[in-house]
Amino acid sequence: ATVLAACGGGQVGDSGGGTASNSNNKKLTLIPGVKAEPFYISMQCGAQDEAKAKGYTLDTQPPDKFDASLQSPILNGVIASKPAGILIAPTDDKAMAGPMQQAKDAGIKVVEVDTALQDTSIALSSISSNNEQGGEKAAEALAKLVGSKSGSVLVLNTKAGTSTTDARAKGFETAIKKYSNLKYIGQEYTDNDPATAASKVSATLSANPDLIGVFATNLNTGEGAGTALTNAGKTGQVNLIGFDASPKQVDDLKAGVVQALIAQDPATIGKQGVDQAVAALTGGTVQRNLQTDLVAITKADMDANSKYFYKQ
Ligand code: T6T
């Protein structure tokens, strides 16, 4: 089991054994989208504390990269270890359906945390931010910062098939088109890699000298965009709206590299994930869809919103 000092929690008790459906089985496993990333670390902390409070163990098994071809063998191994429940952030909204169906067929309670499959028949419950609305909030924040100035606007997405960032990009695109002074020039995929995000921003700056705004749909795209704007000496001139609130993103907000962050509440996503799995295991009421908070943060109100900053 991975126990993080940052969480304060820890493992408790004996997780029991036997089959997935055995009521003595108190073993839960969390499979995040990628290892060592503040969003998922915060989610893990929330899940671990709640599991401990409910008398369950929570083991965390992340892939090295945000990639279904790495996440699927991890899921297969977890299925073989027969936990009672699996909390998973599927890294692809189609490719993870087969392996997740196998978990369900093995009698394991499957809960989606953050990302989700297109096929809604496999997970018992899905907990996430309202990502489309988050994209709209980002567009509104950008329009407010820009005022009556005009220019081009870029969206940095992660990987096609990531349910969350696709929804954010969609919400942003719809909302930004309401502002006639802002020209939406499309989205670039970055493979969820900060260095790729940085190079996409550099290339866009060369091709579009009127670039006035960038919406980075998650932590990695935002960190990369911040680096590119800093290197180009364009911070503040190009408004950067990020999603998530990692330590680097918060530093960038403070330094004026980022103008607004749409922060999620990953610890509550993890906590609710455990609650839904436990409800399913104990005959309680399971809620099919649950939404957690999103908050738009600027430098002016960052101190009041520090509870939304992610752990590392
Ligand atoms: O933005 C989060 C998460 O919501 C998304 O699904 C994938 O990227 C993050 O983990 C941040 O890197």
Short mmCIF file of C-alpha atoms and ligand atoms in Angstrom, two decimals:
data_model
loop_
_atom_site.label_atom_id
_atom_site.label_comp_id
_atom_site.label_asym_id
_atom_site.label_seq_id
_atom_site.Cartn_x
_atom_site.Cartn_y
_atom_site.Cartn_z
CA ALA A 1 0.00 0.00 0.00
CA THR A 2 1.17 3.53 -0.73
CA VAL A 3 0.84 5.71 2.36
CA LEU A 4 1.65 9.37 1.92
CA ALA A 5 2.97 11.42 4.79
CA ALA A 6 1.15 14.45 3.37
CA CYS A 7 -2.25 12.89 4.06
CA GLY A 8 -1.84 12.51 7.77
CA GLY A 9 -3.91 9.31 7.55
CA GLY A 10 -2.72 5.78 7.19
CA GLN A 11 -3.78 2.22 6.90
CA VAL A 12 -5.84 0.56 9.56
CA GLY A 13 -6.84 -2.92 10.56
CA ASP A 14 -6.90 -6.14 8.66
CA SER A 15 -8.43 -5.87 5.23
CA GLY A 16 -9.79 -9.40 5.41
CA GLY A 17 -9.57 -11.66 2.44
CA GLY A 18 -11.42 -14.12 0.27
CA THR A 19 -13.63 -13.26 -2.62
CA ALA A 20 -14.69 -9.80 -3.76
CA SER A 21 -18.25 -10.39 -2.56
CA ASN A 22 -17.28 -11.72 0.89
CA SER A 23 -18.65 -9.24 3.46
CA ASN A 24 -15.43 -9.55 5.51
CA ASN A 25 -13.50 -8.10 2.62
CA LYS A 26 -12.66 -4.51 3.56
CA LYS A 27 -10.14 -3.92 0.81
CA LEU A 28 -10.51 -0.97 -1.55
CA THR A 29 -8.09 -0.02 -4.32
CA LEU A 30 -7.71 3.41 -5.93
CA ILE A 31 -6.34 3.53 -9.47
CA PRO A 32 -5.59 7.19 -10.31
CA GLY A 33 -4.86 8.53 -13.82
CA VAL A 34 -1.14 8.98 -13.22
CA LYS A 35 1.35 8.74 -10.34
CA ALA A 36 2.89 11.58 -8.30
CA GLU A 37 0.56 14.34 -9.47
CA PRO A 38 -0.98 16.82 -6.99
CA PHE A 39 -4.59 16.36 -8.18
CA TYR A 40 -4.46 12.60 -7.62
CA ILE A 41 -2.38 12.89 -4.44
CA SER A 42 -5.10 15.12 -2.98
CA MET A 43 -7.74 12.64 -4.15
CA GLN A 44 -5.80 9.78 -2.55
CA CYS A 45 -5.58 11.66 0.76
CA GLY A 46 -9.34 12.23 0.83
CA ALA A 47 -10.02 8.60 -0.04
CA GLN A 48 -7.49 7.24 2.47
CA ASP A 49 -8.85 9.27 5.39
CA GLU A 50 -12.42 8.21 4.63
CA ALA A 51 -11.47 4.55 4.18
CA LYS A 52 -9.73 4.60 7.56
CA ALA A 53 -12.76 6.23 9.20
CA LYS A 54 -15.02 3.51 7.78
CA GLY A 55 -12.76 0.60 8.73
CA TYR A 56 -11.52 -0.17 5.21
CA THR A 57 -8.01 -0.25 3.77
CA LEU A 58 -7.18 1.70 0.64
CA ASP A 59 -4.31 0.67 -1.58
CA THR A 60 -3.30 3.08 -4.40
CA GLN A 61 -1.89 1.80 -7.70
CA PRO A 62 -1.23 4.53 -10.27
CA PRO A 63 0.20 4.09 -13.78
CA ASP A 64 3.51 5.84 -14.58
CA LYS A 65 1.85 7.78 -17.41
CA PHE A 66 -1.71 8.93 -18.13
CA ASP A 67 -2.18 6.14 -20.65
CA ALA A 68 -4.76 3.36 -20.98
CA SER A 69 -2.13 0.89 -22.19
CA LEU A 70 -0.38 1.29 -18.82
CA GLN A 71 -3.52 1.59 -16.69
CA SER A 72 -5.20 -1.55 -18.04
CA PRO A 73 -2.57 -4.07 -16.88
CA ILE A 74 -2.64 -2.40 -13.45
CA LEU A 75 -6.40 -2.84 -13.33
CA ASN A 76 -6.05 -6.49 -14.38
CA GLY A 77 -3.60 -7.09 -11.53
CA VAL A 78 -5.92 -5.37 -9.07
CA ILE A 79 -8.86 -7.54 -10.20
CA ALA A 80 -6.72 -10.63 -9.49
CA SER A 81 -6.05 -9.33 -5.96
CA LYS A 82 -9.84 -9.35 -5.30
CA PRO A 83 -10.58 -6.08 -3.53
CA ALA A 84 -14.19 -5.47 -2.53
CA GLY A 85 -14.25 -2.18 -4.42
CA ILE A 86 -12.22 -0.28 -7.01
CA LEU A 87 -12.15 3.50 -7.37
CA ILE A 88 -10.76 4.32 -10.79
CA ALA A 89 -10.06 7.42 -12.91
CA PRO A 90 -10.23 5.88 -16.41
CA THR A 91 -7.57 7.41 -18.67
CA ASP A 92 -9.60 6.81 -21.81
CA ASP A 93 -13.38 7.01 -22.07
CA LYS A 94 -13.54 3.99 -24.42
CA ALA A 95 -10.34 1.93 -24.09
CA MET A 96 -10.84 1.28 -20.36
CA ALA A 97 -14.39 -0.10 -20.82
CA GLY A 98 -13.29 -3.73 -21.41
CA PRO A 99 -11.01 -4.01 -18.36
CA MET A 100 -13.55 -2.21 -16.15
CA GLN A 101 -16.31 -4.56 -17.32
CA GLN A 102 -14.07 -7.47 -16.20
CA ALA A 103 -13.84 -5.92 -12.74
CA LYS A 104 -17.62 -5.65 -12.62
CA ASP A 105 -17.99 -9.26 -13.84
CA ALA A 106 -15.66 -10.37 -11.03
CA GLY A 107 -18.19 -8.99 -8.52
CA ILE A 108 -16.08 -5.97 -7.59
CA LYS A 109 -17.89 -2.66 -6.93
CA VAL A 110 -16.56 -0.16 -9.48
CA VAL A 111 -16.74 3.60 -8.85
CA GLU A 112 -15.43 6.28 -11.22
CA VAL A 113 -13.55 9.17 -9.66
CA ASP A 114 -12.94 12.29 -11.81
CA THR A 115 -12.88 10.85 -15.35
CA ALA A 116 -15.58 8.51 -16.67
CA LEU A 117 -16.33 6.06 -19.46
CA GLN A 118 -18.78 6.87 -22.24
CA ASP A 119 -20.49 3.58 -21.34
CA THR A 120 -22.44 4.44 -18.19
CA SER A 121 -23.52 0.83 -17.50
CA ILE A 122 -20.26 -0.33 -15.87
CA ALA A 123 -19.58 1.94 -12.89
CA LEU A 124 -22.10 2.08 -10.05
CA SER A 125 -21.33 5.72 -9.33
CA SER A 126 -19.32 8.57 -10.90
CA ILE A 127 -17.99 11.51 -8.93
CA SER A 128 -16.54 14.55 -10.68
CA SER A 129 -16.56 18.31 -11.01
CA ASN A 130 -19.06 19.80 -13.44
CA ASN A 131 -16.33 20.05 -16.05
CA GLU A 132 -18.37 21.65 -18.81
CA GLN A 133 -19.42 24.38 -16.41
CA GLY A 134 -15.76 24.75 -15.39
CA GLY A 135 -14.90 25.48 -19.02
CA GLU A 136 -17.64 28.13 -19.10
CA LYS A 137 -16.28 29.69 -15.90
CA ALA A 138 -12.83 29.85 -17.53
CA ALA A 139 -14.25 31.66 -20.58
CA GLU A 140 -16.09 34.14 -18.36
CA ALA A 141 -12.96 34.79 -16.30
CA LEU A 142 -10.95 35.41 -19.47
CA ALA A 143 -13.57 37.73 -20.98
CA LYS A 144 -13.65 39.75 -17.77
CA LEU A 145 -9.86 40.12 -17.69
CA VAL A 146 -9.65 41.13 -21.34
CA GLY A 147 -12.48 43.67 -21.21
CA SER A 148 -12.91 45.44 -24.56
CA LYS A 149 -9.49 44.43 -25.98
CA SER A 150 -9.48 41.96 -28.83
CA GLY A 151 -7.28 39.04 -29.83
CA SER A 152 -6.93 35.31 -30.42
CA VAL A 153 -7.63 32.62 -27.86
CA LEU A 154 -6.11 29.12 -27.68
CA VAL A 155 -7.25 26.03 -25.77
CA LEU A 156 -4.70 23.44 -24.58
CA ASN A 157 -6.28 20.00 -24.15
CA THR A 158 -4.62 16.82 -22.82
CA LYS A 159 -5.42 13.67 -24.84
CA ALA A 160 -8.51 12.98 -26.93
CA GLY A 161 -10.80 10.61 -25.01
CA THR A 162 -10.21 12.22 -21.59
CA SER A 163 -13.79 12.85 -20.47
CA THR A 164 -12.99 15.72 -18.12
CA THR A 165 -10.75 17.90 -20.29
CA ASP A 166 -12.91 17.26 -23.36
CA ALA A 167 -15.92 18.59 -21.39
CA ARG A 168 -13.92 21.62 -20.18
CA ALA A 169 -12.80 22.44 -23.72
CA LYS A 170 -16.39 22.10 -24.97
CA GLY A 171 -17.82 24.38 -22.26
CA PHE A 172 -15.11 26.94 -22.92
CA GLU A 173 -15.60 26.94 -26.70
CA THR A 174 -19.36 27.44 -26.40
CA ALA A 175 -19.01 30.27 -23.90
CA ILE A 176 -16.10 32.12 -25.55
CA LYS A 177 -18.00 32.41 -28.83
CA LYS A 178 -20.38 34.82 -27.11
CA TYR A 179 -17.61 37.44 -26.99
CA SER A 180 -17.16 38.99 -30.43
CA ASN A 181 -13.82 40.62 -29.49
CA LEU A 182 -12.29 37.18 -28.86
CA LYS A 183 -11.32 34.94 -31.73
CA TYR A 184 -11.30 31.24 -30.85
CA ILE A 185 -8.44 29.66 -32.83
CA GLY A 186 -9.06 26.06 -31.74
CA GLN A 187 -7.54 23.51 -29.40
CA GLU A 188 -4.21 21.72 -29.34
CA TYR A 189 -3.67 18.30 -27.75
CA THR A 190 -0.53 17.95 -25.62
CA ASP A 191 -0.45 14.28 -24.56
CA ASN A 192 -0.90 15.64 -21.01
CA ASP A 193 2.79 16.60 -21.07
CA PRO A 194 3.90 20.06 -19.77
CA ALA A 195 6.84 20.26 -22.24
CA THR A 196 4.52 19.58 -25.19
CA ALA A 197 2.07 22.18 -23.86
CA ALA A 198 4.92 24.70 -23.64
CA SER A 199 6.00 24.08 -27.24
CA LYS A 200 2.40 24.40 -28.51
CA VAL A 201 2.11 27.78 -26.81
CA SER A 202 5.46 28.95 -28.24
CA ALA A 203 4.39 27.93 -31.76
CA THR A 204 1.00 29.64 -31.34
CA LEU A 205 2.69 32.86 -30.17
CA SER A 206 4.80 32.90 -33.36
CA ALA A 207 1.85 32.19 -35.64
CA ASN A 208 -0.62 34.47 -33.82
CA PRO A 209 1.08 37.61 -32.47
CA ASP A 210 -2.36 38.86 -31.36
CA LEU A 211 -2.73 35.95 -28.88
CA ILE A 212 -4.56 37.41 -25.86
CA GLY A 213 -5.68 34.34 -23.96
CA VAL A 214 -4.86 30.70 -23.29
CA PHE A 215 -7.18 28.26 -21.51
CA ALA A 216 -5.15 25.33 -20.18
CA THR A 217 -7.65 22.56 -19.39
CA ASN A 218 -5.64 20.93 -16.59
CA LEU A 219 -2.63 21.06 -14.30
CA ASN A 220 -0.02 19.79 -16.77
CA THR A 221 -1.14 21.98 -19.68
CA GLY A 222 -1.27 24.96 -17.30
CA GLU A 223 2.21 24.39 -15.89
CA GLY A 224 3.62 24.07 -19.43
CA ALA A 225 1.81 27.17 -20.70
CA GLY A 226 3.15 29.18 -17.76
CA THR A 227 6.70 28.14 -18.63
CA ALA A 228 6.26 29.12 -22.30
CA LEU A 229 4.79 32.54 -21.50
CA THR A 230 7.55 33.22 -18.97
CA ASN A 231 10.26 32.25 -21.48
CA ALA A 232 8.68 34.46 -24.16
CA GLY A 233 8.36 37.44 -21.80
CA LYS A 234 4.60 37.45 -22.42
CA THR A 235 3.26 36.97 -18.91
CA GLY A 236 0.37 39.26 -18.15
CA GLN A 237 0.13 40.28 -21.80
CA VAL A 238 -1.34 36.88 -22.68
CA ASN A 239 -3.94 35.99 -20.08
CA LEU A 240 -3.51 32.42 -18.84
CA ILE A 241 -6.54 30.73 -17.35
CA GLY A 242 -5.70 27.39 -15.75
CA PHE A 243 -7.67 24.48 -14.33
CA ASP A 244 -6.56 22.85 -11.03
CA ALA A 245 -4.42 24.34 -8.25
CA SER A 246 -1.05 22.58 -7.94
CA PRO A 247 1.73 24.28 -5.93
CA LYS A 248 3.37 25.48 -9.19
CA GLN A 249 0.05 26.79 -10.53
CA VAL A 250 -0.56 28.66 -7.27
CA ASP A 251 2.98 30.14 -7.42
CA ASP A 252 2.28 31.19 -11.02
CA LEU A 253 -0.97 32.86 -9.93
CA LYS A 254 0.85 34.77 -7.22
CA ALA A 255 3.62 35.80 -9.65
CA GLY A 256 1.18 37.04 -12.31
CA VAL A 257 2.03 34.29 -14.82
CA VAL A 258 -1.52 32.88 -14.40
CA GLN A 259 -4.49 35.25 -14.13
CA ALA A 260 -7.15 32.80 -12.92
CA LEU A 261 -7.39 29.17 -11.81
CA ILE A 262 -10.50 27.00 -11.79
CA ALA A 263 -9.80 24.78 -8.78
CA GLN A 264 -11.44 21.43 -8.17
CA ASP A 265 -11.96 19.57 -4.89
CA PRO A 266 -10.11 16.29 -5.46
CA ALA A 267 -10.06 15.29 -1.77
CA THR A 268 -13.86 15.31 -1.72
CA ILE A 269 -13.95 13.32 -4.99
CA GLY A 270 -11.82 10.66 -3.24
CA LYS A 271 -13.91 10.76 -0.06
CA GLN A 272 -17.18 10.43 -1.98
CA GLY A 273 -15.66 7.61 -4.03
CA VAL A 274 -15.09 5.63 -0.84
CA ASP A 275 -18.55 6.50 0.50
CA GLN A 276 -20.25 5.26 -2.68
CA ALA A 277 -18.22 2.04 -2.79
CA VAL A 278 -18.99 1.36 0.89
CA ALA A 279 -22.69 2.10 0.32
CA ALA A 280 -22.69 -0.41 -2.54
CA LEU A 281 -20.97 -3.01 -0.34
CA THR A 282 -23.25 -2.57 2.66
CA GLY A 283 -26.64 -2.28 0.97
CA GLY A 284 -26.82 1.49 1.32
CA THR A 285 -28.10 3.99 -1.22
CA VAL A 286 -25.72 4.55 -4.10
CA GLN A 287 -25.91 7.80 -6.07
CA ARG A 288 -25.19 7.28 -9.76
CA ASN A 289 -23.75 10.78 -10.35
CA LEU A 290 -22.26 13.19 -7.84
CA GLN A 291 -20.76 16.60 -8.49
CA THR A 292 -18.13 18.31 -6.37
CA ASP A 293 -17.26 22.01 -6.09
CA LEU A 294 -15.36 24.16 -8.55
CA VAL A 295 -14.11 27.62 -7.71
CA ALA A 296 -12.57 30.35 -9.87
CA ILE A 297 -9.60 31.90 -8.04
CA THR A 298 -7.65 35.06 -8.91
CA LYS A 299 -4.64 36.64 -7.21
CA ALA A 300 -6.97 39.05 -5.37
CA ASP A 301 -8.88 36.26 -3.61
CA MET A 302 -6.24 33.52 -3.43
CA ASP A 303 -5.67 33.73 0.32
CA ALA A 304 -9.36 33.27 1.07
CA ASN A 305 -9.40 30.20 -1.18
CA SER A 306 -6.26 28.46 0.03
CA LYS A 307 -8.26 25.44 1.19
CA TYR A 308 -8.65 24.55 -2.48
CA PHE A 309 -4.89 24.33 -3.09
CA TYR A 310 -3.72 20.79 -3.84
CA LYS A 311 -1.27 18.68 -1.84
CA GLN A 312 1.98 17.48 -3.30
O1 T6T B 1 -7.44 18.03 -14.09
C1 T6T B 1 -7.14 16.84 -13.41
C2 T6T B 1 -8.20 15.84 -13.70
O2 T6T B 1 -9.47 16.37 -13.37
C3 T6T B 1 -8.17 15.45 -15.17
O3 T6T B 1 -9.11 14.46 -15.44
C4 T6T B 1 -6.79 15.00 -15.59
O4 T6T B 1 -5.85 15.97 -15.24
C5 T6T B 1 -5.79 16.31 -13.86
O5 T6T B 1 -5.42 15.18 -13.13
C6 T6T B 1 -4.72 17.35 -13.61
O6 T6T B 1 -3.51 17.00 -14.18
#
